[in-house]
Coordinates of C-alpha atoms and ligand atoms in Angstrom, one line a residue:
M202 CA 27.1 -39.3 233.9
I203 CA 26.0 -42.1 236.3
T204 CA 27.1 -42.3 239.9
T205 CA 26.3 -45.4 241.9
K206 CA 26.0 -45.7 245.6
N207 CA 25.9 -48.5 248.2
P208 CA 22.5 -48.0 249.8
Y209 CA 23.5 -49.6 253.1
T210 CA 26.8 -47.8 253.7
Q211 CA 25.8 -44.7 251.7
K212 CA 29.3 -44.8 250.1
E213 CA 29.8 -43.8 246.5
L214 CA 30.8 -46.8 244.4
N215 CA 31.6 -45.6 240.9
T216 CA 30.9 -43.1 238.1
Y217 CA 30.2 -44.0 234.4
H218 CA 29.9 -41.9 231.3
L219 CA 26.9 -42.2 229.1
I220 CA 27.7 -43.1 225.5
S221 CA 27.5 -40.5 222.7
D222 CA 24.9 -40.7 219.9
K223 CA 27.7 -41.7 217.6
E224 CA 28.7 -44.6 219.8
L225 CA 25.1 -45.6 220.1
K226 CA 24.7 -45.7 216.4
Q227 CA 27.7 -48.0 216.1
K228 CA 26.3 -50.3 218.7
L229 CA 22.9 -50.5 217.0
E230 CA 24.6 -51.2 213.7
L231 CA 26.7 -53.9 215.3
A232 CA 23.6 -55.6 216.8
N233 CA 21.9 -55.5 213.4
E234 CA 24.9 -56.9 211.6
Q235 CA 25.4 -59.6 214.2
F236 CA 21.7 -60.5 213.9
R237 CA 22.2 -61.6 210.3
S238 CA 24.7 -64.3 211.2
W239 CA 23.4 -65.2 214.7
K240 CA 19.9 -66.1 213.3
S241 CA 21.5 -68.4 210.7
L242 CA 23.5 -70.3 213.3
Q243 CA 22.2 -73.8 214.1
I244 CA 20.1 -73.8 217.2
K245 CA 22.4 -76.4 218.7
D246 CA 25.3 -74.0 218.5
R247 CA 23.3 -71.3 220.1
T248 CA 22.2 -73.6 223.0
K249 CA 25.8 -74.7 223.6
L250 CA 26.7 -71.0 224.3
L251 CA 23.8 -70.6 226.6
S252 CA 24.8 -73.7 228.5
K253 CA 28.2 -72.1 228.9
V254 CA 26.5 -69.0 230.4
A255 CA 24.8 -71.2 232.9
E256 CA 28.1 -72.7 233.9
L257 CA 29.8 -69.4 234.3
L258 CA 26.9 -68.1 236.4
V259 CA 27.3 -71.0 238.8
E260 CA 31.1 -70.4 238.9
R261 CA 30.7 -66.7 239.6
K262 CA 27.7 -66.6 241.8
E263 CA 29.4 -65.2 244.9
T264 CA 31.0 -62.4 242.8
Y265 CA 27.7 -61.4 241.2
A266 CA 25.8 -61.7 244.4
K267 CA 28.3 -59.3 246.1
L268 CA 27.9 -56.9 243.3
M269 CA 24.1 -56.8 243.8
T270 CA 24.6 -56.4 247.6
D271 CA 26.9 -53.4 246.9
E272 CA 24.7 -51.7 244.3
M273 CA 21.2 -52.3 245.7
G274 CA 21.5 -53.8 249.2
K275 CA 20.3 -57.4 248.4
P276 CA 21.2 -59.8 251.2
I277 CA 24.1 -61.9 250.0
T278 CA 22.4 -65.3 250.3
Q279 CA 19.4 -64.0 248.2
G280 CA 21.9 -62.7 245.6
I281 CA 23.4 -66.2 245.4
A282 CA 20.0 -67.7 245.0
E283 CA 19.2 -65.2 242.3
I284 CA 22.3 -66.1 240.3
E285 CA 21.4 -69.8 240.7
K286 CA 18.0 -69.1 239.3
C287 CA 19.6 -67.3 236.3
A288 CA 21.6 -70.5 235.6
W289 CA 18.3 -72.4 235.8
V290 CA 16.6 -70.2 233.2
C291 CA 19.6 -70.6 230.9
G292 CA 19.7 -74.3 231.3
F293 CA 15.9 -74.5 230.8
Y294 CA 16.1 -72.7 227.4
A295 CA 19.2 -74.5 226.4
K296 CA 17.3 -77.7 226.8
N297 CA 13.9 -76.6 225.4
A298 CA 14.6 -74.0 222.8
E299 CA 14.9 -76.4 219.8
N300 CA 11.6 -78.0 220.7
F301 CA 9.8 -74.7 221.3
L302 CA 11.0 -73.3 218.0
A303 CA 10.3 -76.4 215.8
D304 CA 8.0 -75.9 212.9
Q305 CA 4.4 -76.7 213.8
L306 CA 2.5 -78.7 211.2
I307 CA -1.1 -77.5 210.8
E308 CA -3.4 -79.4 208.5
A309 CA -5.2 -77.1 206.0
D310 CA -6.7 -77.5 202.5
T311 CA -3.4 -77.9 200.9
Y312 CA -0.4 -80.2 200.4
E313 CA 1.6 -78.8 203.3
S314 CA 1.1 -76.0 205.8
F315 CA 2.9 -75.1 209.0
I316 CA 4.0 -72.4 211.3
S317 CA 7.6 -71.3 211.3
Y318 CA 9.0 -69.3 214.2
D319 CA 11.6 -66.7 213.0
P320 CA 13.5 -64.2 215.1
L321 CA 12.4 -60.5 214.8
G322 CA 15.8 -58.9 215.0
V323 CA 17.3 -56.5 217.5
I324 CA 15.3 -56.4 220.8
L325 CA 15.7 -53.7 223.4
A326 CA 15.3 -54.6 227.1
I327 CA 14.8 -51.9 229.7
M328 CA 15.3 -53.5 233.1
P329 CA 15.0 -52.4 236.8
W330 CA 17.3 -52.7 239.8
N331 CA 15.4 -55.0 242.1
Y332 CA 16.5 -58.3 240.6
P333 CA 19.4 -57.0 238.5
F334 CA 20.5 -60.3 237.1
W335 CA 17.4 -62.4 237.1
Q336 CA 15.1 -59.9 235.2
V337 CA 17.8 -59.5 232.5
M338 CA 18.5 -63.2 232.1
R339 CA 14.8 -64.2 231.9
F340 CA 14.5 -61.8 229.0
A341 CA 17.9 -62.6 227.4
A342 CA 17.8 -66.5 227.5
P343 CA 14.7 -67.0 225.3
T344 CA 15.2 -63.9 223.2
L345 CA 18.8 -64.9 222.1
M346 CA 17.9 -68.5 221.7
A347 CA 15.1 -67.5 219.3
G348 CA 17.9 -65.9 217.1
N349 CA 17.4 -62.3 218.1
T350 CA 20.2 -60.0 219.3
A351 CA 19.7 -58.0 222.4
L352 CA 20.4 -54.5 223.8
L353 CA 20.1 -53.7 227.5
K354 CA 19.3 -50.4 229.2
H355 CA 19.5 -51.2 232.8
A356 CA 18.6 -49.1 235.9
S357 CA 21.5 -46.7 236.4
S358 CA 21.8 -47.8 240.1
T359 CA 22.9 -51.2 238.9
T360 CA 25.2 -50.2 236.1
Q361 CA 28.1 -52.5 237.1
C362 CA 25.7 -55.5 237.1
A363 CA 24.7 -54.4 233.5
I364 CA 28.4 -54.2 232.5
E365 CA 29.1 -57.7 234.0
I366 CA 26.1 -59.2 232.2
E367 CA 27.5 -58.1 228.8
K368 CA 30.9 -59.5 229.8
L369 CA 29.3 -62.8 230.9
F370 CA 27.9 -63.4 227.4
L371 CA 31.2 -62.5 225.8
D372 CA 33.1 -64.8 228.1
A373 CA 30.8 -67.6 227.3
G374 CA 31.6 -67.2 223.6
F375 CA 28.6 -65.3 222.3
P376 CA 29.8 -63.3 219.3
E377 CA 30.3 -59.5 219.8
G378 CA 27.0 -57.6 219.2
C379 CA 24.7 -60.5 220.4
F380 CA 24.2 -58.9 223.7
Q381 CA 25.2 -55.3 224.4
T382 CA 24.7 -53.1 227.5
L383 CA 24.0 -49.5 226.7
L384 CA 24.7 -46.7 229.1
V385 CA 22.2 -44.2 227.7
S386 CA 19.9 -41.3 228.8
H387 CA 16.1 -41.2 228.7
Q388 CA 16.2 -39.2 225.5
Q389 CA 18.4 -41.8 223.9
I390 CA 15.9 -44.5 224.8
E391 CA 13.3 -42.8 222.8
D392 CA 15.7 -42.6 219.8
I393 CA 16.6 -46.3 220.2
I394 CA 12.9 -47.4 220.1
G395 CA 12.3 -45.2 217.2
N396 CA 15.3 -46.6 215.2
D397 CA 14.3 -49.0 212.4
I398 CA 17.0 -51.4 213.6
V399 CA 15.1 -52.1 216.8
K400 CA 12.1 -54.4 216.3
A401 CA 10.6 -54.7 219.8
V402 CA 11.0 -53.7 223.4
S403 CA 10.7 -55.5 226.7
L404 CA 10.2 -53.5 229.9
T405 CA 10.2 -54.5 233.5
G406 CA 9.5 -51.5 235.6
S407 CA 6.9 -49.2 237.1
E408 CA 3.4 -48.5 235.8
A409 CA 4.5 -45.0 234.9
A410 CA 7.5 -46.3 233.0
G411 CA 5.2 -48.8 231.2
R412 CA 2.9 -46.0 230.1
T413 CA 5.8 -44.0 228.7
I414 CA 7.4 -46.9 226.9
A415 CA 4.1 -48.2 225.5
E416 CA 3.4 -44.8 224.1
I417 CA 6.8 -44.5 222.4
A418 CA 6.6 -48.1 221.1
G419 CA 3.0 -47.6 219.9
K420 CA 4.0 -44.4 218.1
N421 CA 6.7 -46.4 216.3
L422 CA 4.5 -49.5 215.8
K423 CA 7.0 -51.6 217.8
K424 CA 5.9 -54.6 219.8
A425 CA 6.2 -54.2 223.6
V426 CA 6.1 -56.7 226.5
L427 CA 5.4 -54.8 229.7
E428 CA 6.0 -56.4 233.1
L429 CA 4.9 -53.6 235.5
G430 CA 3.9 -53.2 239.1
G431 CA 1.6 -55.3 241.2
N432 CA -0.5 -55.1 244.3
N433 CA -0.9 -58.8 245.0
A434 CA -3.4 -59.9 247.6
C435 CA -2.7 -62.7 250.0
I436 CA -6.1 -64.1 251.1
V437 CA -6.1 -66.0 254.4
L438 CA -9.3 -68.1 254.8
K439 CA -10.5 -69.5 258.1
D440 CA -9.3 -73.1 257.3
A441 CA -5.7 -71.9 256.3
D442 CA -2.9 -74.1 257.8
L443 CA -1.0 -71.3 259.6
E444 CA 1.6 -73.6 261.1
K445 CA 2.5 -75.0 257.7
Y446 CA 2.4 -71.8 255.7
M447 CA 3.3 -69.0 258.0
D448 CA 6.9 -68.8 256.7
T449 CA 5.7 -68.7 253.1
M450 CA 3.1 -65.9 253.8
A451 CA 5.6 -63.8 255.7
W452 CA 8.3 -64.3 253.1
A453 CA 5.8 -63.4 250.3
R454 CA 6.0 -59.9 251.7
M455 CA 9.6 -59.6 253.1
Q456 CA 11.7 -61.2 250.3
N457 CA 14.1 -58.7 248.7
A458 CA 13.1 -56.2 251.4
G459 CA 9.6 -56.1 249.9
Q460 CA 10.9 -54.8 246.6
S461 CA 9.3 -57.3 244.3
C462 CA 6.4 -56.7 241.9
I463 CA 4.9 -60.0 242.9
A464 CA 5.2 -59.6 246.6
A465 CA 2.1 -60.1 248.8
K466 CA 1.2 -56.5 249.5
R467 CA -2.3 -56.8 251.0
F468 CA -3.1 -59.5 253.5
I469 CA -6.8 -60.0 253.4
V470 CA -7.7 -62.1 256.4
V471 CA -11.2 -63.5 257.4
E472 CA -12.2 -62.5 260.9
D473 CA -12.5 -66.1 262.3
I474 CA -8.7 -66.6 262.0
Y475 CA -7.6 -62.9 262.2
H476 CA -6.1 -62.9 265.8
E477 CA -4.4 -66.2 265.4
F478 CA -3.0 -65.2 262.0
L479 CA -1.8 -61.8 263.3
S480 CA -0.1 -63.2 266.4
K481 CA 1.8 -65.8 264.4
F482 CA 2.6 -63.4 261.5
K483 CA 4.0 -60.9 264.0
T484 CA 6.2 -63.6 265.7
R485 CA 7.6 -64.6 262.3
I486 CA 8.2 -61.0 261.1
E487 CA 9.9 -60.1 264.4
S488 CA 12.2 -63.0 264.1
Y489 CA 13.8 -62.0 260.8
V490 CA 17.5 -61.2 261.0
V491 CA 17.8 -57.6 259.6
G492 CA 20.5 -55.2 258.7
N493 CA 23.9 -55.7 257.0
P494 CA 23.2 -57.3 253.6
T495 CA 26.8 -58.6 253.4
D496 CA 26.2 -60.8 256.5
S497 CA 25.1 -64.3 255.3
K498 CA 22.6 -64.5 258.2
T499 CA 20.7 -61.3 257.1
E500 CA 17.2 -62.0 255.7
V501 CA 16.0 -58.4 255.3
G502 CA 18.6 -56.0 254.2
S503 CA 18.6 -52.4 253.2
M504 CA 16.3 -51.0 250.5
A505 CA 17.9 -49.9 247.3
S506 CA 18.0 -46.2 248.1
V507 CA 17.0 -43.6 250.7
S508 CA 14.5 -42.1 248.3
L509 CA 12.7 -45.5 247.8
A510 CA 12.5 -45.9 251.6
E511 CA 11.2 -42.3 252.0
E512 CA 8.5 -43.1 249.5
V513 CA 7.3 -46.1 251.5
E514 CA 7.4 -44.0 254.6
K515 CA 5.1 -41.4 253.0
Q516 CA 2.6 -44.1 251.9
V517 CA 2.6 -45.5 255.5
K518 CA 2.2 -42.0 257.1
K519 CA -0.7 -41.1 254.9
S520 CA -2.4 -44.4 255.8
L521 CA -1.8 -43.9 259.5
D522 CA -3.2 -40.4 259.2
N523 CA -6.4 -42.0 257.8
G524 CA -6.8 -44.5 260.7
A525 CA -4.4 -47.4 260.1
T526 CA -2.3 -48.5 263.1
V527 CA 1.2 -49.8 263.5
L528 CA 1.3 -53.4 264.9
Y529 CA 5.1 -53.8 264.5
G530 CA 8.1 -51.9 263.2
N531 CA 7.9 -48.7 261.1
Q532 CA 11.4 -47.3 261.9
R533 CA 13.6 -46.0 259.0
D534 CA 17.3 -45.4 259.1
Q535 CA 18.5 -44.0 255.8
A536 CA 17.7 -46.7 253.2
F537 CA 17.0 -49.3 255.9
Y538 CA 13.3 -49.8 256.6
Q539 CA 12.4 -52.1 259.4
P540 CA 10.0 -55.0 258.5
T541 CA 6.6 -53.5 259.4
I542 CA 3.0 -54.6 260.0
I543 CA 0.2 -52.1 259.6
E544 CA -3.3 -53.1 260.8
N545 CA -6.8 -51.6 260.1
V546 CA -5.9 -50.8 256.5
T547 CA -9.0 -49.8 254.5
K548 CA -9.7 -49.4 250.8
D549 CA -9.1 -45.6 250.6
M550 CA -5.5 -45.8 251.9
P551 CA -2.3 -45.8 249.9
L552 CA -1.4 -49.1 251.6
F553 CA -4.4 -50.6 249.9
R554 CA -4.6 -48.6 246.6
E555 CA -0.9 -48.1 245.7
E556 CA 1.9 -50.5 245.1
V557 CA 4.1 -50.3 248.2
F558 CA 7.6 -51.3 247.2
G559 CA 9.2 -52.0 250.6
P560 CA 8.9 -54.3 253.7
V561 CA 5.5 -53.2 254.9
A562 CA 2.6 -55.7 255.2
A563 CA -0.9 -54.1 255.1
I564 CA -3.5 -56.1 257.0
I565 CA -7.2 -56.0 256.1
K566 CA -9.8 -57.8 258.2
V567 CA -12.9 -59.1 256.3
K568 CA -16.1 -60.9 257.4
N569 CA -16.0 -63.8 255.1
E570 CA -14.5 -65.5 252.0
E571 CA -16.8 -63.6 249.6
E572 CA -15.6 -60.3 250.8
A573 CA -12.0 -61.5 250.8
Y574 CA -12.1 -62.4 247.1
Q575 CA -14.0 -59.2 246.3
L576 CA -11.4 -57.0 248.0
A577 CA -8.5 -58.9 246.5
S578 CA -9.6 -58.0 243.0
D579 CA -10.3 -54.4 243.9
T580 CA -7.1 -53.0 242.4
K581 CA -6.0 -51.7 239.1
F582 CA -3.1 -54.1 239.0
G583 CA -3.2 -57.7 237.9
L584 CA 0.0 -59.6 238.5
G585 CA -1.2 -62.3 240.8
S586 CA -3.2 -63.4 243.8
M587 CA -2.6 -66.1 246.4
V588 CA -5.0 -67.8 248.8
F589 CA -4.2 -70.0 251.8
T590 CA -6.9 -72.6 252.5
A591 CA -7.3 -76.3 253.3
D592 CA -10.1 -76.6 250.7
V593 CA -8.1 -76.6 247.5
D594 CA -11.1 -77.8 245.4
K595 CA -13.2 -74.8 246.5
A596 CA -10.3 -72.4 245.8
K597 CA -10.0 -73.9 242.3
R598 CA -13.6 -72.9 241.6
R599 CA -12.4 -69.3 241.9
I600 CA -9.8 -69.5 239.1
D601 CA -12.1 -67.9 236.5
Q602 CA -12.9 -65.0 238.8
I603 CA -9.2 -64.0 239.2
A604 CA -8.4 -61.6 236.4
D605 CA -4.6 -61.6 237.2
G606 CA -1.8 -63.3 235.4
A607 CA -1.3 -65.8 238.2
F608 CA -3.3 -67.5 241.0
F609 CA -1.4 -69.4 243.5
I610 CA -3.1 -71.7 246.1
N611 CA -1.1 -72.3 249.3
E612 CA 2.1 -70.8 247.8
L613 CA 3.5 -67.4 247.3
V614 CA 3.3 -66.0 243.8
K615 CA 6.7 -66.7 242.2
S616 CA 8.3 -66.9 238.8
D617 CA 9.5 -70.3 237.4
P618 CA 11.2 -70.7 234.0
R619 CA 8.7 -73.5 233.1
L620 CA 5.6 -71.3 233.7
P621 CA 4.4 -68.1 232.0
F622 CA 4.9 -64.9 233.9
G623 CA 3.2 -61.6 233.4
G624 CA 0.2 -59.5 234.3
T625 CA -3.1 -57.9 233.2
N626 CA -4.5 -54.3 233.5
A627 CA -2.0 -51.8 235.1
S628 CA 0.5 -54.7 235.6
G629 CA 1.2 -54.7 231.8
Y630 CA 0.8 -57.2 229.0
G631 CA 2.7 -60.0 227.3
R632 CA 4.4 -62.9 229.0
E633 CA 7.9 -63.9 230.0
L634 CA 9.4 -67.4 230.6
S635 CA 8.1 -70.8 229.4
K636 CA 7.3 -71.3 225.7
E637 CA 4.9 -68.4 225.8
G638 CA 7.7 -66.0 226.8
M639 CA 9.9 -67.2 223.9
M640 CA 7.0 -66.7 221.5
E641 CA 6.8 -62.9 222.3
F642 CA 9.8 -62.0 220.1
V643 CA 9.4 -64.3 217.1
N644 CA 7.6 -63.8 213.8
V645 CA 4.8 -66.5 213.9
K646 CA 5.0 -67.2 210.2
T647 CA 2.4 -69.1 208.2
V648 CA 3.8 -71.3 205.4
Y649 CA 1.4 -72.7 202.8
I650 CA 2.5 -75.0 200.0
R651 CA 0.5 -76.3 197.0
K652 CA 1.9 -79.0 194.8
Ligands
SSN1302 O1 9.8 -57.9 240.6 C1 9.5 -58.9 240.0 C2 9.6 -60.3 240.6 C3 10.7 -61.0 240.0 C4 10.6 -62.4 240.1 O2 10.5 -63.0 241.2 O3 10.6 -63.1 239.0

């Protein structure tokens, strides 16, 4: 049984029953059966359906945003923006899928040779609560367009979002079984991955979840794409344009109440600009409208649950016990955590070492640029890094030293349907979005013809 709760009001929302093993078997068989006809459909027909999904998303954006606000506390305006981004990713793959999937001729020592991109079959997605629509749609759009069918195990706290997403595909005209939401237990997930019908798994979630799913997938020789946690550094060099980029830097941490894998978690600031940065950063953080996520003026709402906020509180407390200091904020009321700035953070503290999934900016002062880059990469995670500097050419010379999946100069790390998205090391492997993301769940088949 799943019970959902509004994190801001603490009111219970709904209860749901998990499906039985027998129902699960039927759903898996339906997905497999549908795969046979779905993969044979002309790509043009598949893309028409995805364009319809994009249309419905735009039509229903207020309803879906309200649902996210209720289930996980996302401010309503950020929910609307999330749904618009979902429509964008659907439009992007509707436009580009045919081109991405076209046979690729490769000259070899024969009459004809080429690569053909075939779907794999039924793909399982395990998705988290922080971007309940976006993370599902960025998986589903390329995966379905490639001719696969999809199963979704969503975070239980966003169960109604999961149900609505299945309905969205059906309403757009996708045949039954193309996209199904599964309300299942952890034990059932293991059975699903082990089932011969399921060919691969995509997980967006924590490092711990990644290790578990990778182990199950590995044992069953199933491909996995893992998009896990991050501990992105935001490097601020002495020539950074603070006037121009302060909003971007602050938002890099506070978007979605800090609950983003790609948020700027560690601000590494060179001493020459430290005081100016901190004073401007504090002014910006103080100015955020916080509180009720249903209010269209709210910028930082509630976190997604009391336990998540308590976890952040513990990480902050341990860091304060070790010498860090509060510059601003650090009040918690149930699931609401005030935007917070913590100074004097050092390498040994949870605020430096661990992923902090809430609205807390850790500030680290360094002597120079060299030390800044060195500390930025001193993490087991590898989702992305960002640097703010006027000398873009110099920053570009650092590209090959950044072992992350992304390096953004004068911009916050963000996802974009046109660009690959994913991490290295403890942030996982594989890519989502762009052509690369679509290629994760296809059979890259060599065709070789003699005549
Ligand atoms: O938590 C992951 C970040 C989601 C995104 O912005 O694409």
